[in-house]
Short mmCIF file of C-alpha atoms and ligand atoms in Angstrom, two decimals:
data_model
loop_
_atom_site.label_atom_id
_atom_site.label_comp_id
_atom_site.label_asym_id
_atom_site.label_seq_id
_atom_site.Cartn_x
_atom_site.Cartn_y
_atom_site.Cartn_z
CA UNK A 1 29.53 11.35 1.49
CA UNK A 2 27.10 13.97 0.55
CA UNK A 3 24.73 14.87 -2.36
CA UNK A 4 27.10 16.47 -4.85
CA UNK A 5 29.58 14.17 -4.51
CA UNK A 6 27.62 10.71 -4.70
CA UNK A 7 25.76 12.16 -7.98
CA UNK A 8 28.92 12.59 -9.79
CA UNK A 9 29.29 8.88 -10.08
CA UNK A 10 28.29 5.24 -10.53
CA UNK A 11 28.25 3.56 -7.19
CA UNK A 12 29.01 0.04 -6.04
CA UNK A 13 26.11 -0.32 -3.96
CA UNK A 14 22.86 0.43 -5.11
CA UNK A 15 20.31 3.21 -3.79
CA UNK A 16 16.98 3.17 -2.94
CA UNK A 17 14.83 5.86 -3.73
CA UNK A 18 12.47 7.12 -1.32
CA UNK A 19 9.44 9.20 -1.68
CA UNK A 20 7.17 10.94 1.24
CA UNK A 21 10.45 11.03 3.33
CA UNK A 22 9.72 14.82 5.39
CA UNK A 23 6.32 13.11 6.66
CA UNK A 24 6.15 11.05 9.90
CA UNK A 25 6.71 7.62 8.74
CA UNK A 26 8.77 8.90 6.08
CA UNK A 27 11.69 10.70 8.37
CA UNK A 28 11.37 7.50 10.60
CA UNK A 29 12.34 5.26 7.45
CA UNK A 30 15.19 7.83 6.48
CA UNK A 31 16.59 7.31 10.12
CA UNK A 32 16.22 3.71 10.01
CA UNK A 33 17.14 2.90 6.40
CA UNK A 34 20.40 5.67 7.09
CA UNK A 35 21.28 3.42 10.20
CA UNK A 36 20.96 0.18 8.37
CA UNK A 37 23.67 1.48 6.46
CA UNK A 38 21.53 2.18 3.05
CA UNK A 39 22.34 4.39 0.66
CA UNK A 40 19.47 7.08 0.14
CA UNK A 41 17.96 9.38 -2.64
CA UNK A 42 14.82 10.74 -1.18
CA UNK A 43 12.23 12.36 -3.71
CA UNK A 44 11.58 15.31 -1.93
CA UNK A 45 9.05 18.40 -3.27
CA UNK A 46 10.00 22.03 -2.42
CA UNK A 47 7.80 23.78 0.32
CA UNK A 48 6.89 27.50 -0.11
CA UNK A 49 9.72 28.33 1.71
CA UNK A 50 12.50 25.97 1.39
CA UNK A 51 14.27 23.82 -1.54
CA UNK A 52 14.14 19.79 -1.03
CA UNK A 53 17.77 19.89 -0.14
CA UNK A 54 17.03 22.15 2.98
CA UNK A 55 14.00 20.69 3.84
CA UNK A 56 16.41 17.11 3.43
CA UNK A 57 19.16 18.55 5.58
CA UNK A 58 17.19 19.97 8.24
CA UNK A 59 15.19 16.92 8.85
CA UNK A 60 19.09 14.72 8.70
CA UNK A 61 20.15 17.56 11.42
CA UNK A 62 17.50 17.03 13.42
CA UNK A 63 18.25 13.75 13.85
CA UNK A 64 22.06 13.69 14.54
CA UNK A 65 21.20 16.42 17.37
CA UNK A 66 19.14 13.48 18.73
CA UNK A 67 21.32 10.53 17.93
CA UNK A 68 24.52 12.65 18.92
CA UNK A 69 25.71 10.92 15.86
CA UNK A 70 26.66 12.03 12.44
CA UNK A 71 24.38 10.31 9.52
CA UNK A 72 25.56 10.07 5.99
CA UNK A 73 23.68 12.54 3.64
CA UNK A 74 21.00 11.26 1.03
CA UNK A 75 20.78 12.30 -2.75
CA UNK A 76 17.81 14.47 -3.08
CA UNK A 77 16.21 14.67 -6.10
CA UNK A 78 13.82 17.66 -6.14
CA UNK A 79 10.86 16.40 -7.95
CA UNK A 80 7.04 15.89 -6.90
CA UNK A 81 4.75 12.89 -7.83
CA UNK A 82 1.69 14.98 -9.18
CA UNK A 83 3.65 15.66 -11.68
CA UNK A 84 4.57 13.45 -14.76
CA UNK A 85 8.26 11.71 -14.49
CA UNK A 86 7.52 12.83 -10.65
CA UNK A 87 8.82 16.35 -12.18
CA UNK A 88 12.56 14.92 -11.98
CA UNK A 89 14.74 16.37 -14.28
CA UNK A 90 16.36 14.40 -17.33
CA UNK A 91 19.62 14.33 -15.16
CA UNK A 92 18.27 13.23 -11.76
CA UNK A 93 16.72 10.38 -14.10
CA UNK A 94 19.48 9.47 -16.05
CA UNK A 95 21.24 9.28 -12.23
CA UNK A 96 18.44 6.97 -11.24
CA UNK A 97 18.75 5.00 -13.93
CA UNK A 98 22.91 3.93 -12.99
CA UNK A 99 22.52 4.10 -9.30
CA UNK A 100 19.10 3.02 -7.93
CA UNK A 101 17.55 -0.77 -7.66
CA UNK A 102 14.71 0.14 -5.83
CA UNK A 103 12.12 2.81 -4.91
CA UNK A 104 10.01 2.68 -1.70
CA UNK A 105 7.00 5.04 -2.24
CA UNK A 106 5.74 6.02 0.94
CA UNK A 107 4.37 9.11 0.07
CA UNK A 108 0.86 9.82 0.36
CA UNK A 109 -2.00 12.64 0.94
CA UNK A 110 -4.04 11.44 4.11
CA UNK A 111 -7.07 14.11 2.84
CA UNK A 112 -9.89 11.83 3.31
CA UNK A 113 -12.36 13.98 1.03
CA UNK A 114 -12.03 14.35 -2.62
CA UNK A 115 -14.94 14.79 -5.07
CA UNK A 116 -12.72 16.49 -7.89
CA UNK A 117 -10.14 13.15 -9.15
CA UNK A 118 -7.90 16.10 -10.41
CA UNK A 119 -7.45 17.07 -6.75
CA UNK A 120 -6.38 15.28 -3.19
CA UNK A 121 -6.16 12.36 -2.08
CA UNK A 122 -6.65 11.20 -6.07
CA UNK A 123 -3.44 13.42 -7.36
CA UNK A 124 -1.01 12.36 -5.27
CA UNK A 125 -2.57 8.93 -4.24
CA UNK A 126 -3.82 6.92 -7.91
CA UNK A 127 -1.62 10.22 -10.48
CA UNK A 128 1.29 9.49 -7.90
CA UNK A 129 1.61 6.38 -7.73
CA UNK A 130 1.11 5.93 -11.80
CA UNK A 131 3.92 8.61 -12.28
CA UNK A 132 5.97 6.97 -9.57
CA UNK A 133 5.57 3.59 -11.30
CA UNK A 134 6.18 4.90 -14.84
CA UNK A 135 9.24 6.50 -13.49
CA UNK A 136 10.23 3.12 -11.61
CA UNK A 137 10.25 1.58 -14.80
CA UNK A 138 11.72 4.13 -16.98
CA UNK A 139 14.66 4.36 -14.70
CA UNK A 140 15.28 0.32 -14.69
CA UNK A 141 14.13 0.09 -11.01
CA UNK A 142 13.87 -4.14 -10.29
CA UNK A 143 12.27 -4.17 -6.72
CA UNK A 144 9.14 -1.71 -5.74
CA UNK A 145 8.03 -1.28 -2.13
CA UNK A 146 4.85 0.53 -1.73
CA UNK A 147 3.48 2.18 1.60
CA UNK A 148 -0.44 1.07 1.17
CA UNK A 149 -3.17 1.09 4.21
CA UNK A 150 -4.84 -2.03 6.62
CA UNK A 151 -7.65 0.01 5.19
CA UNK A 152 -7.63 -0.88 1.81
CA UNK A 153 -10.06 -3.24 3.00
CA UNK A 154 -13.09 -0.32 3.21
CA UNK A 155 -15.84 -1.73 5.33
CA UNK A 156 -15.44 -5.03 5.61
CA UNK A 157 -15.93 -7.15 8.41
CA UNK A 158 -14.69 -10.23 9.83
CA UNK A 159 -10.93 -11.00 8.72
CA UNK A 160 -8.74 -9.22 6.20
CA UNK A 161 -5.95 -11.77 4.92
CA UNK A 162 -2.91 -10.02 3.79
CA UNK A 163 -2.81 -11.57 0.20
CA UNK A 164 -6.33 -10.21 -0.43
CA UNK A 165 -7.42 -6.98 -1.61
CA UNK A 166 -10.54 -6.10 -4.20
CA UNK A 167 -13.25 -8.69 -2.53
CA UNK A 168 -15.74 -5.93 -3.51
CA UNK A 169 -15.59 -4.39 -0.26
CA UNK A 170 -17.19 -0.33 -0.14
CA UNK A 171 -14.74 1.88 1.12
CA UNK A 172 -15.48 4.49 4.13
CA UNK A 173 -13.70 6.91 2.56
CA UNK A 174 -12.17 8.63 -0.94
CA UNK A 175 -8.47 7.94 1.07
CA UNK A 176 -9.37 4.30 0.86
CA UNK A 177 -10.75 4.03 -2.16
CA UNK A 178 -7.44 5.83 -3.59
CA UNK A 179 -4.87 3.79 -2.02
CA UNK A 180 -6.69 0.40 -2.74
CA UNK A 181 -6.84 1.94 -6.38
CA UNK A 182 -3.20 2.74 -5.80
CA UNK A 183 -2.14 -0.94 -4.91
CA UNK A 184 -3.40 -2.44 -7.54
CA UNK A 185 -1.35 -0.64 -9.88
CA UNK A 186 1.78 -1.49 -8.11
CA UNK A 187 0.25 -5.67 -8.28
CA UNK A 188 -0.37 -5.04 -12.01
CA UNK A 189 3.56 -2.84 -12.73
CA UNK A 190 5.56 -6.61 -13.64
CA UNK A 191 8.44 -5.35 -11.45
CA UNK A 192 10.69 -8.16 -10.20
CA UNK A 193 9.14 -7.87 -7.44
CA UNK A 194 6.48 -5.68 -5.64
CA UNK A 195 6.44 -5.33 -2.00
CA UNK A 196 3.61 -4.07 -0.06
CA UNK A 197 3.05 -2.71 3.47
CA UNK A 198 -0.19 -1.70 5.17
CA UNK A 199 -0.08 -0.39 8.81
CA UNK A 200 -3.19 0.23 10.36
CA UNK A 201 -3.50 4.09 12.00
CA UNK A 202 -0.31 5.34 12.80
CA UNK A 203 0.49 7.23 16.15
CA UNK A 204 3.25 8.67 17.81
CA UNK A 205 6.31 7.57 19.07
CA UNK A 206 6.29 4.52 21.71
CA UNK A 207 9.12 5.82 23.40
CA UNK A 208 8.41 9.65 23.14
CA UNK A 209 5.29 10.59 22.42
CA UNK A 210 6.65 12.45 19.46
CA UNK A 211 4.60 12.80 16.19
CA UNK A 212 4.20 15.84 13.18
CA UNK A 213 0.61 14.27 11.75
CA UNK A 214 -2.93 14.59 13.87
CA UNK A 215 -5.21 11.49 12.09
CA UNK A 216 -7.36 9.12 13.86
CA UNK A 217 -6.36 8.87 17.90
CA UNK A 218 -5.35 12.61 17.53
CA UNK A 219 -8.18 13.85 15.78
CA UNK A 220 -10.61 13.02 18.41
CA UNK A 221 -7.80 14.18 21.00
CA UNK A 222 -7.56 17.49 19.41
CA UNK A 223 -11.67 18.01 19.08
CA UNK A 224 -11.69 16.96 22.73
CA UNK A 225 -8.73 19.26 23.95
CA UNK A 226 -10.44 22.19 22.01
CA UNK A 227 -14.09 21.74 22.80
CA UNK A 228 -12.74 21.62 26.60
CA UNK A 229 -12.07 25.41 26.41
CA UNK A 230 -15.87 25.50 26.63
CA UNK A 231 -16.98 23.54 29.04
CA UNK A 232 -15.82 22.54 32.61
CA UNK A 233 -14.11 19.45 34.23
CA UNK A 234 -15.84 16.97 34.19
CA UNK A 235 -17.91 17.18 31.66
CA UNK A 236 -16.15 15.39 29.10
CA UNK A 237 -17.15 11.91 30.24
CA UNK A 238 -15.55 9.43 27.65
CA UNK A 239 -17.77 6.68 27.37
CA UNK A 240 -20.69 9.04 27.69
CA UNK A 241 -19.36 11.30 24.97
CA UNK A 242 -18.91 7.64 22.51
CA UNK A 243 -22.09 6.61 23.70
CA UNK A 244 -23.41 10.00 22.30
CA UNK A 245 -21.39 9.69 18.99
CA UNK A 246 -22.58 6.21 18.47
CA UNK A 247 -19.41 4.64 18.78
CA UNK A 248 -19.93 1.34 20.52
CA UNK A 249 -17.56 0.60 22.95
CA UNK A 250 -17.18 -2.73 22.54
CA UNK A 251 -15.75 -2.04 18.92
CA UNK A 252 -12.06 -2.44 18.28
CA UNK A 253 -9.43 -0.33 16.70
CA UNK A 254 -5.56 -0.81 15.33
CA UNK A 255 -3.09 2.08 16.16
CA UNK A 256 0.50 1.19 15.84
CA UNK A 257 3.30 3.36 17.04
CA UNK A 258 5.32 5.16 13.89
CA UNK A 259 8.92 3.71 15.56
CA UNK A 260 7.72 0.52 14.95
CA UNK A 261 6.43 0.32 11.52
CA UNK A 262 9.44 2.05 10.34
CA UNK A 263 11.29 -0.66 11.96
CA UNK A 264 9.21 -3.43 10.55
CA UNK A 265 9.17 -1.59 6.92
CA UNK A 266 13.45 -0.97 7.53
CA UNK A 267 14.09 -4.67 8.42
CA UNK A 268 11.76 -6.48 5.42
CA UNK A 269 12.98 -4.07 2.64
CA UNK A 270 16.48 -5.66 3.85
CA UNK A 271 14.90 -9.22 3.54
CA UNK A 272 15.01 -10.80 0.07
CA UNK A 273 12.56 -13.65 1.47
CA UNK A 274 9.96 -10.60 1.93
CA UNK A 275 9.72 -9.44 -1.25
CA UNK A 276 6.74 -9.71 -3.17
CA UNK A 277 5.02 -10.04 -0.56
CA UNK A 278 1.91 -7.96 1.32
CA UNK A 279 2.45 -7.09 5.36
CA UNK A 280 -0.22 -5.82 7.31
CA UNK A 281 1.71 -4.02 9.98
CA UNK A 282 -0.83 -3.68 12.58
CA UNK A 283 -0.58 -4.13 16.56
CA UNK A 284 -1.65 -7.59 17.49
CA UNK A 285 -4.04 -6.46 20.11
CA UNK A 286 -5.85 -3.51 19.06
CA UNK A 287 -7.43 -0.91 21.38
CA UNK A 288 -10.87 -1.14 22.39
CA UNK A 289 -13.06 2.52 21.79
CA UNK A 290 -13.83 1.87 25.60
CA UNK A 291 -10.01 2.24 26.17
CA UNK A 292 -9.42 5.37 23.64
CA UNK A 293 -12.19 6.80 24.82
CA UNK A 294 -10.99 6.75 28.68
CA UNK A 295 -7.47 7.77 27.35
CA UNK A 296 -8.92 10.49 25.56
CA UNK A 297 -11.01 12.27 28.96
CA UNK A 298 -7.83 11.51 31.26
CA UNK A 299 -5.68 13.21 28.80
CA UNK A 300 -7.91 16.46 27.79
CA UNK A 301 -8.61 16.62 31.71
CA UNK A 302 -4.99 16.62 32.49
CA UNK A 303 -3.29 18.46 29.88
CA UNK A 304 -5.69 20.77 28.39
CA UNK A 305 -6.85 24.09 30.22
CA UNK A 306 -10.86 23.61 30.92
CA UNK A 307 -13.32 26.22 30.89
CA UNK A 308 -13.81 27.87 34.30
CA UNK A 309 -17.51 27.24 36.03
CA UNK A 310 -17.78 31.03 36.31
CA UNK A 311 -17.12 31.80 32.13
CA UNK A 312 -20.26 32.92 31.24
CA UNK A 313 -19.73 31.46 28.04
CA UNK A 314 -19.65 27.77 29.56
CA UNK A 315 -21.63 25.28 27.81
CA UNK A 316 -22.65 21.92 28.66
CA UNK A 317 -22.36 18.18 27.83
CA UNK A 318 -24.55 18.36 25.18
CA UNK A 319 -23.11 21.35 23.63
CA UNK A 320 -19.87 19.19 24.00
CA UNK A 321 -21.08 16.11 22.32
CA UNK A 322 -23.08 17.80 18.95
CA UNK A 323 -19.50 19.49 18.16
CA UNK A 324 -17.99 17.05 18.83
CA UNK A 325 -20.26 14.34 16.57
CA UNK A 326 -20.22 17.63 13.61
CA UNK A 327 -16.69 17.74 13.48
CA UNK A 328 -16.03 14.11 13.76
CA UNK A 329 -18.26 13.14 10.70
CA UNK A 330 -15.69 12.97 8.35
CA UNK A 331 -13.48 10.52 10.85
CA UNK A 332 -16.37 8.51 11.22
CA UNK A 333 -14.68 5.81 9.44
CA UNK A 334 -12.34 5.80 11.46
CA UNK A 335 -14.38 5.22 14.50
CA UNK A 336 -16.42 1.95 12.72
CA UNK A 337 -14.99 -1.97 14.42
CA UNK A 338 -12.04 -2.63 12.28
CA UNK A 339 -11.80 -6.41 10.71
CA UNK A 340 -9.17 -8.69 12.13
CA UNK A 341 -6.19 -7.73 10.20
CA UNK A 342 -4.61 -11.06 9.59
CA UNK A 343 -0.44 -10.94 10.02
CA UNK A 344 1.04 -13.92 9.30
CA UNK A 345 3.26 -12.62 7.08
CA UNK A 346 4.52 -9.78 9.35
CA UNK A 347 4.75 -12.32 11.95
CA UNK A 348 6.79 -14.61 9.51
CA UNK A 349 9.29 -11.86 8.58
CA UNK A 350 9.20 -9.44 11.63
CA UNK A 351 8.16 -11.74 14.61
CA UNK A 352 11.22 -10.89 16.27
CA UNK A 353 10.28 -7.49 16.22
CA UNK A 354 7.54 -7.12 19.05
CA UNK A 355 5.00 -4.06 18.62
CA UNK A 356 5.17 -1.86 21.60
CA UNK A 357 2.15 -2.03 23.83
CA UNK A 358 0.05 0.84 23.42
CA UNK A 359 -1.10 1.08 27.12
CA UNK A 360 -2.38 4.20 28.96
CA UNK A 361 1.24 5.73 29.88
CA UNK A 362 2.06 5.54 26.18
CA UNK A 363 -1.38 6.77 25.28
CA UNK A 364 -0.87 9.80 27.81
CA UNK A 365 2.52 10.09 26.62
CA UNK A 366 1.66 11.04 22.84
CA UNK A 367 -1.45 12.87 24.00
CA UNK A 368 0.96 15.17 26.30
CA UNK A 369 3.04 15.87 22.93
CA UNK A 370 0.16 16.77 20.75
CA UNK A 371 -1.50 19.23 23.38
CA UNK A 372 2.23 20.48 24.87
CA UNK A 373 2.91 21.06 20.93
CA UNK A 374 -0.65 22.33 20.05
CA UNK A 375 -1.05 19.58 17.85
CA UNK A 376 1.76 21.55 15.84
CA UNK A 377 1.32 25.19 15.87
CA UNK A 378 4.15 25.14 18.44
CA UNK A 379 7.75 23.13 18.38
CA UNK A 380 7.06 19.99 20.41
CA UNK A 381 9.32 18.50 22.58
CA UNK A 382 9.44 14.70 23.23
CA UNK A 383 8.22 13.96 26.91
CA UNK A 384 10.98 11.52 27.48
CA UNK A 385 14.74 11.66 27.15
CA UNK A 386 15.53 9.17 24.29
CA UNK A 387 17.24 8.95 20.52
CA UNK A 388 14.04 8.62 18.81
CA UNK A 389 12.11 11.24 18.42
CA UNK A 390 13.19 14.31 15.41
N1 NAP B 401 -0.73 8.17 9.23
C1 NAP B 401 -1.42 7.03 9.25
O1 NAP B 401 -2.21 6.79 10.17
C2 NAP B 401 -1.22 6.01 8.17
C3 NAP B 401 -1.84 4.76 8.32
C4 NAP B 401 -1.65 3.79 7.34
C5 NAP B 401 -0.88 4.06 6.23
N2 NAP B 401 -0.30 5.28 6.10
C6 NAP B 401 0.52 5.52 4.90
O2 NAP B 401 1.84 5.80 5.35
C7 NAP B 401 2.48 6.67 4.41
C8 NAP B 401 3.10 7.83 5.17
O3 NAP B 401 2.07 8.53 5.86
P1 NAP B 401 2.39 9.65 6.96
O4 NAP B 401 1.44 9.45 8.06
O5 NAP B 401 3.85 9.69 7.24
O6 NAP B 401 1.94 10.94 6.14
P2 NAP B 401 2.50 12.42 6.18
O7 NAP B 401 3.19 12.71 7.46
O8 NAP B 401 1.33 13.28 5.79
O9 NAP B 401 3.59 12.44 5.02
C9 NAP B 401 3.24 12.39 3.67
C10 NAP B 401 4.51 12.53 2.87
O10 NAP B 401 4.18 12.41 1.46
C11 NAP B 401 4.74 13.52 0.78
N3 NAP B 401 3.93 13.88 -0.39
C12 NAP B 401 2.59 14.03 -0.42
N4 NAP B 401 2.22 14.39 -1.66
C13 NAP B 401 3.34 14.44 -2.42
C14 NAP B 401 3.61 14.76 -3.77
N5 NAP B 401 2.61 15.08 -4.62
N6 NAP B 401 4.88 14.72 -4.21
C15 NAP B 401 5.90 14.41 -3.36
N7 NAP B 401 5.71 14.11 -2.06
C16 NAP B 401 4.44 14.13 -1.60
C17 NAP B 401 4.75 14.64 1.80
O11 NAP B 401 5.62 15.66 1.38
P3 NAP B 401 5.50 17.19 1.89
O12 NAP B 401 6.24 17.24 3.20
O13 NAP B 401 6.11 17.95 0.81
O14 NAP B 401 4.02 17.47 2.06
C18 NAP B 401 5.22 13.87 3.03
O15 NAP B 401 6.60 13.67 2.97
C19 NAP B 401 1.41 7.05 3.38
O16 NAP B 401 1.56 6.23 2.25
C20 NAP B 401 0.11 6.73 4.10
O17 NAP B 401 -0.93 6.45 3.20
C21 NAP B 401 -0.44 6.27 7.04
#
């Protein structure tokens, strides 16, 4: 099957439409959903450089060459969610309208700073998701899925239940405040059902190492790998350097590996007894800062190239630690103890599923990526042999 063909008709079994699909999570749900044997019409924008259909069949190519398997080809509708109808044409509509059920809207801007609501994370985020939803409904779609966030539950403390969400909570962050905003919408829609999934802060792959997106772990990998250049071995002590930010060691976050949630999200969107429902698709044992902090100083030390002690340039620890806390403010939320993310429901649905341990060889592991791919200036190759990395 491929685009031009499955367009020109009606089709027995429904699609689901999927937005957000060239970002991380999103070309991890393309391979999973493909592989589950659903039929696809991703809502792609154009890039400066390509059309949605390249962009579409470059990311499919990619990963037949690492399946060694041919994948059936997705619709793609050219269209971007800023815009209102998600810019789809009248005919890519009108095709909606016959052939697609349901719409997964995964796509998302991950800019955590946004005074102007006219501009990101609002536009895509709260605009987005109204256009997305108007166009859900215009179209006839029954069944929406929404990609949301654990933290859509701002600064709270204690534990998060999946079925709540507004308690009143402050949010860290605009990104929070936008995708709670966001969620709500898709409560309030009335579609048959409304299916929600929050994972906590994504990382790479478990099995590979592979990611395309630098948030959260990566961010302080990346200040930490580039603040190295200036100073030597050494001095990069990790639970000195938290102790300096004023992250407390004790404190607790949730990373979950992008094969995963993809793999959770794939198997409840094919589960009628999950729909409706909300999923917090977080690790069960989260990371302690102690931990990513250690992680963080073995992998700069091993991977990244340190300043020599003869560079006259060479600065020290504290040098180290006030760029590091400047450049880290606006991830400070990030860094805060994260609430117990309550996951019965995931449990209930996706028990069977178990999250990968994110232990030190798989921390190393992505860390390796990110610095061998210079957090992606450069093409990065997965560190391990396997079928699931792009
Ligand atoms: N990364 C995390 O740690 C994390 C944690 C929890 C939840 N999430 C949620 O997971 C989802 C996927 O995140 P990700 O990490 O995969 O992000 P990502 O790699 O940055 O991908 C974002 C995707 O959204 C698309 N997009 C953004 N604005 C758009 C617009 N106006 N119109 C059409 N497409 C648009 C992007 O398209 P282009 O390629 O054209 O830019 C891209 O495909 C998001 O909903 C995010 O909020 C992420």
């Amino acid at each position: 099957m491929n685009a031009a063909t499955s367009r020109d008709c009606t089709v027995a079994t429904p699609f689901l439409a999927v937005t957000g699909a060239t970002g991380l999570l999103g070309s991890y749900l393309v391979r999973d959903l493909l592989l589950a044997g659903r039929n696809l019409a991703l809502i792609v924008r154009r890039d400066r450089k390509k059309s949605a259909e390249t962009r579409v069949e470059s990311l499919i190519h990619r990963w037949e060459e690492t399946l060694d398997a041919e994948l059936p080809r997705p619709v793609v509708l050219e269209g971007d969610l800023s815009q209102p109808q998600c810019g789809l044409s009248d005919e890519d509509r009108h095709w909606m309208h016959w052939n697609c059920s349901e719409l997964l809207n995964n796509a998302a801007s991950l800019s955590f700073r946004g005074e102007d609501r006219s501009g990101e994370p609002w536009l895509t985020n709260v605009t987005g998701t109204c256009n997305t939803i108007a166009l859900a409904r215009e179209v006839g779609i029954e069944h929406f899925h929404h990609v949301s966030t654990a933290y859509v539950c701002g600064l709270r403390t204690g534990t998060a239940l999946e079925d709540e969400i507004d308690v009143g909570q402050a949010f860290g962050n605009d990104y929070e405040t936008s995708k709670c905003e966001a969620e709500k919408m898709v409560r309030a829609a009335g579609f048959s059902s409304a299916t929600v999934y929050r994972p906590s802060i994504i990382v790479g792959d478990s099995q590979t190492g592979y990611t395309s997106t630098y948030h959260g772990f990566f961010a302080g990998l990346r200040l930490g790998h580039t603040l190295l250049t200036r100073v030597v071995k050494g001095s990069t002590s990790g639970p000195a350097l938290l102790g300096l930010l004023g992250v407390n060691q004790a404190d607790h976050k949730n990373f979950v590996p992008v094969d995963w949630v993809s793999e959770v999200i794939t198997h409840a969107i094919g589960t009628p007894a999950a729909r409706g429902r909300t999923f917090h698709v977080t690790h069960p044992n989260p990371l302690s800062m102690h931990t990513v902090g250690r992680v963080i100083q073995e992998a700069v030390e091993t991977y990244s190239a340190a300043a020599s002690p003869d560079d006259p340039d060479l600065c020290d620890e504290r040098w180290f630690a006030d760029n590091l806390r400047t450049q880290l403010d606006v991830y400070h939320s990030y860094f805060r103890n994260d609430p117990v993310f309550d996951r019965r429901n995931t449990e209930e649905i996706a028990g069977h599923i178990p999250c990968p341990p994110l232990d030190d060889a798989t921390l190393l592991r992505m860390s390796q990526f990110a610095i061998d791919c210079d957090f992606g200036r450069r093409q990065g190759r997965p560190t391990v042999p396997s079928a699931s990395a792009p």
